[in-house]
Amino acid sequence: MSNLNKRILTAFPLSILAVYAIYNNVILTLSLYIISAILIFEISNILKNIFKRNKINSFIFLNLFILYICLFATQIYFFLSDESENKQTVFLFILSICIFTDIGGYIFGKTLKGKKITSISPNKTYAGMVGSFVCSLIISIIFISYFNLSINLVFFTFLISLISQLGDLFISYLKRKADIKDTGNFLPGHGGLLDRMDGMIFAIPIGIKIFVFF
């Protein structure tokens, strides 16, 4: 089975679970606990490899990451638990931008290849970057049309897609420093959970903040 097929088969049940979690507080709570625990476990392995000779630095950065993930999970929980209208649609919108940013980067990058963006992640190409923006824009236009949202959200889409890509590069940089390919093997065809959520853990909180305050 090809890597792309594994990705699709893995992503399908996860997408269904994500939708259920968005509309059910019990599933949401359990999902956030499990996701947080896995992300912390995977980043701890990365930090151990980076700071092999300095356990104090590893401990400090791990605790900072734990704090960030706790804030990340808490923000999602309170946002989706709020009684305000369309909160699920907003979250699905942000989540979809992140997912299609990843899909676009993978498909365009693998198909068109081309010049590498940076040595941090040799799989990241300019074609993949363009594909990330294109696919995220397509899904945002579908959302805007179907839910009758403001056309100004097109600019929001580019911002969230950019943050998601930068988050991806940041985690890729950490993996390169740790000399590992994947953060784990939790998801067949994807690697670890952090491999797939690297952009989301940065883009989703910022996206929520933008919607709440603006």
PDB file of C-alpha atoms in Angstrom:
ATOM      1  CA  MET A   1       0.000   0.000   0.000  1.00  0.00           C
ATOM      2  CA  SER A   2       1.380   3.418  -0.986  1.00  0.00           C
ATOM      3  CA  ASN A   3       2.123   6.084   1.577  1.00  0.00           C
ATOM      4  CA  LEU A   4      -0.647   8.282   0.141  1.00  0.00           C
ATOM      5  CA  ASN A   5      -3.234   5.494   0.526  1.00  0.00           C
ATOM      6  CA  LYS A   6      -2.118   4.945   4.127  1.00  0.00           C
ATOM      7  CA  ARG A   7      -2.528   8.654   4.773  1.00  0.00           C
ATOM      8  CA  ILE A   8      -6.054   8.647   3.343  1.00  0.00           C
ATOM      9  CA  LEU A   9      -7.129   5.538   5.276  1.00  0.00           C
ATOM     10  CA  THR A  10      -5.757   7.018   8.492  1.00  0.00           C
ATOM     11  CA  ALA A  11      -7.155  10.494   7.925  1.00  0.00           C
ATOM     12  CA  PHE A  12     -10.731   9.308   7.219  1.00  0.00           C
ATOM     13  CA  PRO A  13     -11.591   7.887  10.686  1.00  0.00           C
ATOM     14  CA  LEU A  14      -9.685  10.731  12.373  1.00  0.00           C
ATOM     15  CA  SER A  15     -11.785  13.275  10.464  1.00  0.00           C
ATOM     16  CA  ILE A  16     -14.994  11.565  11.596  1.00  0.00           C
ATOM     17  CA  LEU A  17     -13.757  11.549  15.197  1.00  0.00           C
ATOM     18  CA  ALA A  18     -12.855  15.245  14.951  1.00  0.00           C
ATOM     19  CA  VAL A  19     -16.364  16.162  13.774  1.00  0.00           C
ATOM     20  CA  TYR A  20     -17.975  14.147  16.588  1.00  0.00           C
ATOM     21  CA  ALA A  21     -15.640  15.776  19.125  1.00  0.00           C
ATOM     22  CA  ILE A  22     -16.561  19.261  17.940  1.00  0.00           C
ATOM     23  CA  TYR A  23     -20.254  18.602  18.635  1.00  0.00           C
ATOM     24  CA  ASN A  24     -19.911  16.432  21.767  1.00  0.00           C
ATOM     25  CA  ASN A  25     -18.227  17.729  24.918  1.00  0.00           C
ATOM     26  CA  VAL A  26     -17.510  14.263  26.353  1.00  0.00           C
ATOM     27  CA  ILE A  27     -15.716  13.076  23.206  1.00  0.00           C
ATOM     28  CA  LEU A  28     -14.026  16.473  22.947  1.00  0.00           C
ATOM     29  CA  THR A  29     -12.641  16.234  26.484  1.00  0.00           C
ATOM     30  CA  LEU A  30     -11.374  12.674  26.047  1.00  0.00           C
ATOM     31  CA  SER A  31      -9.861  13.511  22.660  1.00  0.00           C
ATOM     32  CA  LEU A  32      -8.025  16.558  24.000  1.00  0.00           C
ATOM     33  CA  TYR A  33      -6.604  14.559  26.918  1.00  0.00           C
ATOM     34  CA  ILE A  34      -5.377  11.784  24.613  1.00  0.00           C
ATOM     35  CA  ILE A  35      -4.005  14.180  21.977  1.00  0.00           C
ATOM     36  CA  SER A  36      -2.194  16.251  24.602  1.00  0.00           C
ATOM     37  CA  ALA A  37      -0.627  13.175  26.205  1.00  0.00           C
ATOM     38  CA  ILE A  38       0.629  11.838  22.856  1.00  0.00           C
ATOM     39  CA  LEU A  39       2.009  15.224  21.759  1.00  0.00           C
ATOM     40  CA  ILE A  40       3.869  15.638  25.058  1.00  0.00           C
ATOM     41  CA  PHE A  41       5.277  12.105  24.819  1.00  0.00           C
ATOM     42  CA  GLU A  42       6.502  12.692  21.260  1.00  0.00           C
ATOM     43  CA  ILE A  43       8.085  16.070  21.969  1.00  0.00           C
ATOM     44  CA  SER A  44       9.804  14.615  25.045  1.00  0.00           C
ATOM     45  CA  ASN A  45      11.552  12.078  22.787  1.00  0.00           C
ATOM     46  CA  ILE A  46      12.658  14.857  20.451  1.00  0.00           C
ATOM     47  CA  LEU A  47      14.032  16.952  23.299  1.00  0.00           C
ATOM     48  CA  LYS A  48      15.875  13.968  24.788  1.00  0.00           C
ATOM     49  CA  ASN A  49      17.693  13.527  21.477  1.00  0.00           C
ATOM     50  CA  ILE A  50      18.450  17.241  21.141  1.00  0.00           C
ATOM     51  CA  PHE A  51      19.674  17.677  24.711  1.00  0.00           C
ATOM     52  CA  LYS A  52      21.389  14.338  25.279  1.00  0.00           C
ATOM     53  CA  ARG A  53      24.042  15.906  27.460  1.00  0.00           C
ATOM     54  CA  ASN A  54      21.946  18.587  29.091  1.00  0.00           C
ATOM     55  CA  LYS A  55      18.975  17.178  30.989  1.00  0.00           C
ATOM     56  CA  ILE A  56      18.232  20.527  32.608  1.00  0.00           C
ATOM     57  CA  ASN A  57      17.578  22.203  29.244  1.00  0.00           C
ATOM     58  CA  SER A  58      15.513  19.209  28.160  1.00  0.00           C
ATOM     59  CA  PHE A  59      13.438  19.488  31.354  1.00  0.00           C
ATOM     60  CA  ILE A  60      12.930  23.245  30.943  1.00  0.00           C
ATOM     61  CA  PHE A  61      11.860  23.082  27.290  1.00  0.00           C
ATOM     62  CA  LEU A  62       9.634  20.066  27.933  1.00  0.00           C
ATOM     63  CA  ASN A  63       7.790  21.920  30.689  1.00  0.00           C
ATOM     64  CA  LEU A  64       7.367  24.950  28.441  1.00  0.00           C
ATOM     65  CA  PHE A  65       5.910  22.705  25.750  1.00  0.00           C
ATOM     66  CA  ILE A  66       3.605  21.005  28.287  1.00  0.00           C
ATOM     67  CA  LEU A  67       2.354  24.423  29.372  1.00  0.00           C
ATOM     68  CA  TYR A  68       1.752  25.421  25.755  1.00  0.00           C
ATOM     69  CA  ILE A  69      -0.134  22.215  24.927  1.00  0.00           C
ATOM     70  CA  CYS A  70      -2.278  22.609  28.054  1.00  0.00           C
ATOM     71  CA  LEU A  71      -3.159  26.155  26.976  1.00  0.00           C
ATOM     72  CA  PHE A  72      -3.780  24.909  23.423  1.00  0.00           C
ATOM     73  CA  ALA A  73      -6.195  22.181  24.609  1.00  0.00           C
ATOM     74  CA  THR A  74      -7.911  24.470  27.132  1.00  0.00           C
ATOM     75  CA  GLN A  75      -8.481  27.177  24.538  1.00  0.00           C
ATOM     76  CA  ILE A  76     -10.109  24.700  22.152  1.00  0.00           C
ATOM     77  CA  TYR A  77     -12.300  23.257  24.913  1.00  0.00           C
ATOM     78  CA  PHE A  78     -13.620  26.608  26.141  1.00  0.00           C
ATOM     79  CA  PHE A  79     -14.091  27.921  22.614  1.00  0.00           C
ATOM     80  CA  LEU A  80     -16.206  24.925  21.575  1.00  0.00           C
ATOM     81  CA  SER A  81     -18.035  24.805  24.928  1.00  0.00           C
ATOM     82  CA  ASP A  82     -19.122  28.426  24.596  1.00  0.00           C
ATOM     83  CA  GLU A  83     -22.756  29.116  23.747  1.00  0.00           C
ATOM     84  CA  SER A  84     -21.958  31.577  20.974  1.00  0.00           C
ATOM     85  CA  GLU A  85     -23.404  30.908  17.559  1.00  0.00           C
ATOM     86  CA  ASN A  86     -21.425  29.234  14.752  1.00  0.00           C
ATOM     87  CA  LYS A  87     -18.460  28.303  16.986  1.00  0.00           C
ATOM     88  CA  GLN A  88     -18.365  24.778  15.515  1.00  0.00           C
ATOM     89  CA  THR A  89     -18.418  26.172  11.978  1.00  0.00           C
ATOM     90  CA  VAL A  90     -15.577  28.571  12.809  1.00  0.00           C
ATOM     91  CA  PHE A  91     -13.484  25.775  14.316  1.00  0.00           C
ATOM     92  CA  LEU A  92     -14.165  23.458  11.366  1.00  0.00           C
ATOM     93  CA  PHE A  93     -13.179  26.301   9.059  1.00  0.00           C
ATOM     94  CA  ILE A  94      -9.826  26.820  10.809  1.00  0.00           C
ATOM     95  CA  LEU A  95      -9.199  23.071  11.071  1.00  0.00           C
ATOM     96  CA  SER A  96      -9.992  22.576   7.375  1.00  0.00           C
ATOM     97  CA  ILE A  97      -7.536  25.298   6.369  1.00  0.00           C
ATOM     98  CA  CYS A  98      -4.795  23.502   8.312  1.00  0.00           C
ATOM     99  CA  ILE A  99      -5.698  20.092   6.858  1.00  0.00           C
ATOM    100  CA  PHE A 100      -5.846  21.316   3.265  1.00  0.00           C
ATOM    101  CA  THR A 101      -2.634  23.278   3.746  1.00  0.00           C
ATOM    102  CA  ASP A 102      -0.985  19.959   4.603  1.00  0.00           C
ATOM    103  CA  ILE A 103      -2.721  18.092   1.759  1.00  0.00           C
ATOM    104  CA  GLY A 104      -1.832  20.749  -0.811  1.00  0.00           C
ATOM    105  CA  GLY A 105       1.793  20.828   0.275  1.00  0.00           C
ATOM    106  CA  TYR A 106       2.065  17.047   0.094  1.00  0.00           C
ATOM    107  CA  ILE A 107       0.361  16.573  -3.294  1.00  0.00           C
ATOM    108  CA  PHE A 108       1.941  19.544  -5.088  1.00  0.00           C
ATOM    109  CA  GLY A 109       5.334  18.861  -3.557  1.00  0.00           C
ATOM    110  CA  LYS A 110       5.320  15.176  -4.522  1.00  0.00           C
ATOM    111  CA  THR A 111       3.890  15.817  -7.999  1.00  0.00           C
ATOM    112  CA  LEU A 112       5.738  18.937  -9.138  1.00  0.00           C
ATOM    113  CA  LYS A 113       8.824  18.672  -6.920  1.00  0.00           C
ATOM    114  CA  GLY A 114      11.057  21.618  -7.850  1.00  0.00           C
ATOM    115  CA  LYS A 115      13.347  23.857  -5.807  1.00  0.00           C
ATOM    116  CA  LYS A 116      13.654  23.277  -2.067  1.00  0.00           C
ATOM    117  CA  ILE A 117      12.609  26.091   0.276  1.00  0.00           C
ATOM    118  CA  THR A 118      15.148  25.392   2.994  1.00  0.00           C
ATOM    119  CA  SER A 119      17.649  22.806   4.153  1.00  0.00           C
ATOM    120  CA  ILE A 120      15.690  22.483   7.420  1.00  0.00           C
ATOM    121  CA  SER A 121      13.203  20.214   5.678  1.00  0.00           C
ATOM    122  CA  PRO A 122      14.361  18.827   2.314  1.00  0.00           C
ATOM    123  CA  ASN A 123      10.810  17.733   1.443  1.00  0.00           C
ATOM    124  CA  LYS A 124       9.505  21.307   1.526  1.00  0.00           C
ATOM    125  CA  THR A 125       9.452  22.880  -1.936  1.00  0.00           C
ATOM    126  CA  TYR A 126       8.121  26.097  -3.424  1.00  0.00           C
ATOM    127  CA  ALA A 127       5.622  24.016  -5.398  1.00  0.00           C
ATOM    128  CA  GLY A 128       4.393  22.506  -2.148  1.00  0.00           C
ATOM    129  CA  MET A 129       4.088  25.959  -0.581  1.00  0.00           C
ATOM    130  CA  VAL A 130       1.980  27.180  -3.493  1.00  0.00           C
ATOM    131  CA  GLY A 131      -0.106  24.004  -3.287  1.00  0.00           C
ATOM    132  CA  SER A 132      -0.718  24.652   0.414  1.00  0.00           C
ATOM    133  CA  PHE A 133      -2.083  28.114  -0.311  1.00  0.00           C
ATOM    134  CA  VAL A 134      -4.129  26.942  -3.305  1.00  0.00           C
ATOM    135  CA  CYS A 135      -5.815  24.019  -1.527  1.00  0.00           C
ATOM    136  CA  SER A 136      -6.503  26.022   1.638  1.00  0.00           C
ATOM    137  CA  LEU A 137      -8.027  28.773  -0.507  1.00  0.00           C
ATOM    138  CA  ILE A 138     -10.254  26.264  -2.314  1.00  0.00           C
ATOM    139  CA  ILE A 139     -11.670  24.853   0.931  1.00  0.00           C
ATOM    140  CA  SER A 140     -12.136  28.361   2.352  1.00  0.00           C
ATOM    141  CA  ILE A 141     -14.129  29.462  -0.712  1.00  0.00           C
ATOM    142  CA  ILE A 142     -16.342  26.385  -0.279  1.00  0.00           C
ATOM    143  CA  PHE A 143     -16.924  27.334   3.373  1.00  0.00           C
ATOM    144  CA  ILE A 144     -17.548  30.993   2.514  1.00  0.00           C
ATOM    145  CA  SER A 145     -20.067  30.075  -0.190  1.00  0.00           C
ATOM    146  CA  TYR A 146     -21.888  27.330   1.741  1.00  0.00           C
ATOM    147  CA  PHE A 147     -22.132  29.142   5.088  1.00  0.00           C
ATOM    148  CA  ASN A 148     -22.495  32.624   3.583  1.00  0.00           C
ATOM    149  CA  LEU A 149     -19.391  33.945   5.343  1.00  0.00           C
ATOM    150  CA  SER A 150     -17.529  37.177   4.646  1.00  0.00           C
ATOM    151  CA  ILE A 151     -15.291  37.199   1.593  1.00  0.00           C
ATOM    152  CA  ASN A 152     -12.679  38.937   3.776  1.00  0.00           C
ATOM    153  CA  LEU A 153     -11.969  35.502   5.269  1.00  0.00           C
ATOM    154  CA  VAL A 154      -9.871  34.819   2.176  1.00  0.00           C
ATOM    155  CA  PHE A 155      -7.125  36.965   3.752  1.00  0.00           C
ATOM    156  CA  PHE A 156      -7.621  35.100   7.030  1.00  0.00           C
ATOM    157  CA  THR A 157      -7.128  31.841   5.113  1.00  0.00           C
ATOM    158  CA  PHE A 158      -3.731  32.916   3.782  1.00  0.00           C
ATOM    159  CA  LEU A 159      -2.634  33.939   7.277  1.00  0.00           C
ATOM    160  CA  ILE A 160      -3.681  30.654   8.901  1.00  0.00           C
ATOM    161  CA  SER A 161      -2.140  28.634   6.061  1.00  0.00           C
ATOM    162  CA  LEU A 162       1.130  30.569   6.439  1.00  0.00           C
ATOM    163  CA  ILE A 163       1.220  30.012  10.210  1.00  0.00           C
ATOM    164  CA  SER A 164       0.489  26.317   9.697  1.00  0.00           C
ATOM    165  CA  GLN A 165       3.386  26.025   7.240  1.00  0.00           C
ATOM    166  CA  LEU A 166       5.740  27.891   9.574  1.00  0.00           C
ATOM    167  CA  GLY A 167       4.722  25.577  12.423  1.00  0.00           C
ATOM    168  CA  ASP A 168       5.479  22.620  10.182  1.00  0.00           C
ATOM    169  CA  LEU A 169       8.935  24.035   9.450  1.00  0.00           C
ATOM    170  CA  PHE A 170       9.604  24.680  13.140  1.00  0.00           C
ATOM    171  CA  ILE A 171       8.832  21.084  14.137  1.00  0.00           C
ATOM    172  CA  SER A 172      10.862  19.893  11.124  1.00  0.00           C
ATOM    173  CA  TYR A 173      13.772  21.946  12.468  1.00  0.00           C
ATOM    174  CA  LEU A 174      13.455  20.242  15.869  1.00  0.00           C
ATOM    175  CA  LYS A 175      13.326  16.807  14.233  1.00  0.00           C
ATOM    176  CA  ARG A 176      16.420  17.643  12.201  1.00  0.00           C
ATOM    177  CA  LYS A 177      18.231  18.748  15.368  1.00  0.00           C
ATOM    178  CA  ALA A 178      17.152  15.493  17.029  1.00  0.00           C
ATOM    179  CA  ASP A 179      18.209  13.511  13.930  1.00  0.00           C
ATOM    180  CA  ILE A 180      14.858  11.717  13.559  1.00  0.00           C
ATOM    181  CA  LYS A 181      12.541  11.393  10.555  1.00  0.00           C
ATOM    182  CA  ASP A 182       9.176  11.046  12.314  1.00  0.00           C
ATOM    183  CA  THR A 183       8.044  11.989  15.807  1.00  0.00           C
ATOM    184  CA  GLY A 184       6.540   8.510  16.221  1.00  0.00           C
ATOM    185  CA  ASN A 185       4.577   5.759  14.474  1.00  0.00           C
ATOM    186  CA  PHE A 186       1.158   6.441  15.966  1.00  0.00           C
ATOM    187  CA  LEU A 187      -0.481   7.107  12.573  1.00  0.00           C
ATOM    188  CA  PRO A 188       0.222   4.701   9.668  1.00  0.00           C
ATOM    189  CA  GLY A 189       1.463   6.640   6.658  1.00  0.00           C
ATOM    190  CA  HIS A 190       1.753   9.829   8.702  1.00  0.00           C
ATOM    191  CA  GLY A 191       4.292   9.032  11.407  1.00  0.00           C
ATOM    192  CA  GLY A 192       3.617  10.510  14.812  1.00  0.00           C
ATOM    193  CA  LEU A 193       0.684  12.666  15.852  1.00  0.00           C
ATOM    194  CA  LEU A 194       2.975  15.693  16.064  1.00  0.00           C
ATOM    195  CA  ASP A 195       3.986  15.104  12.425  1.00  0.00           C
ATOM    196  CA  ARG A 196       0.401  15.839  11.428  1.00  0.00           C
ATOM    197  CA  MET A 197      -0.449  18.456  14.021  1.00  0.00           C
ATOM    198  CA  ASP A 198       2.787  20.458  13.801  1.00  0.00           C
ATOM    199  CA  GLY A 199       1.074  23.318  11.988  1.00  0.00           C
ATOM    200  CA  MET A 200      -2.258  22.984  13.786  1.00  0.00           C
ATOM    201  CA  ILE A 201      -0.899  23.507  17.279  1.00  0.00           C
ATOM    202  CA  PHE A 202       0.188  27.000  16.212  1.00  0.00           C
ATOM    203  CA  ALA A 203      -2.438  27.954  13.621  1.00  0.00           C
ATOM    204  CA  ILE A 204      -5.583  26.908  15.518  1.00  0.00           C
ATOM    205  CA  PRO A 205      -4.957  29.027  18.672  1.00  0.00           C
ATOM    206  CA  ILE A 206      -4.102  32.104  16.586  1.00  0.00           C
ATOM    207  CA  GLY A 207      -7.130  31.513  14.369  1.00  0.00           C
ATOM    208  CA  ILE A 208      -9.416  31.288  17.398  1.00  0.00           C
ATOM    209  CA  LYS A 209      -7.935  34.460  18.898  1.00  0.00           C
ATOM    210  CA  ILE A 210      -8.499  36.366  15.657  1.00  0.00           C
ATOM    211  CA  PHE A 211     -12.165  35.312  15.552  1.00  0.00           C
ATOM    212  CA  VAL A 212     -12.734  36.082  19.238  1.00  0.00           C
ATOM    213  CA  PHE A 213     -11.147  39.540  19.234  1.00  0.00           C
ATOM    214  CA  PHE A 214     -11.855  40.714  15.697  1.00  0.00           C
TER     215      PHE A 214
END
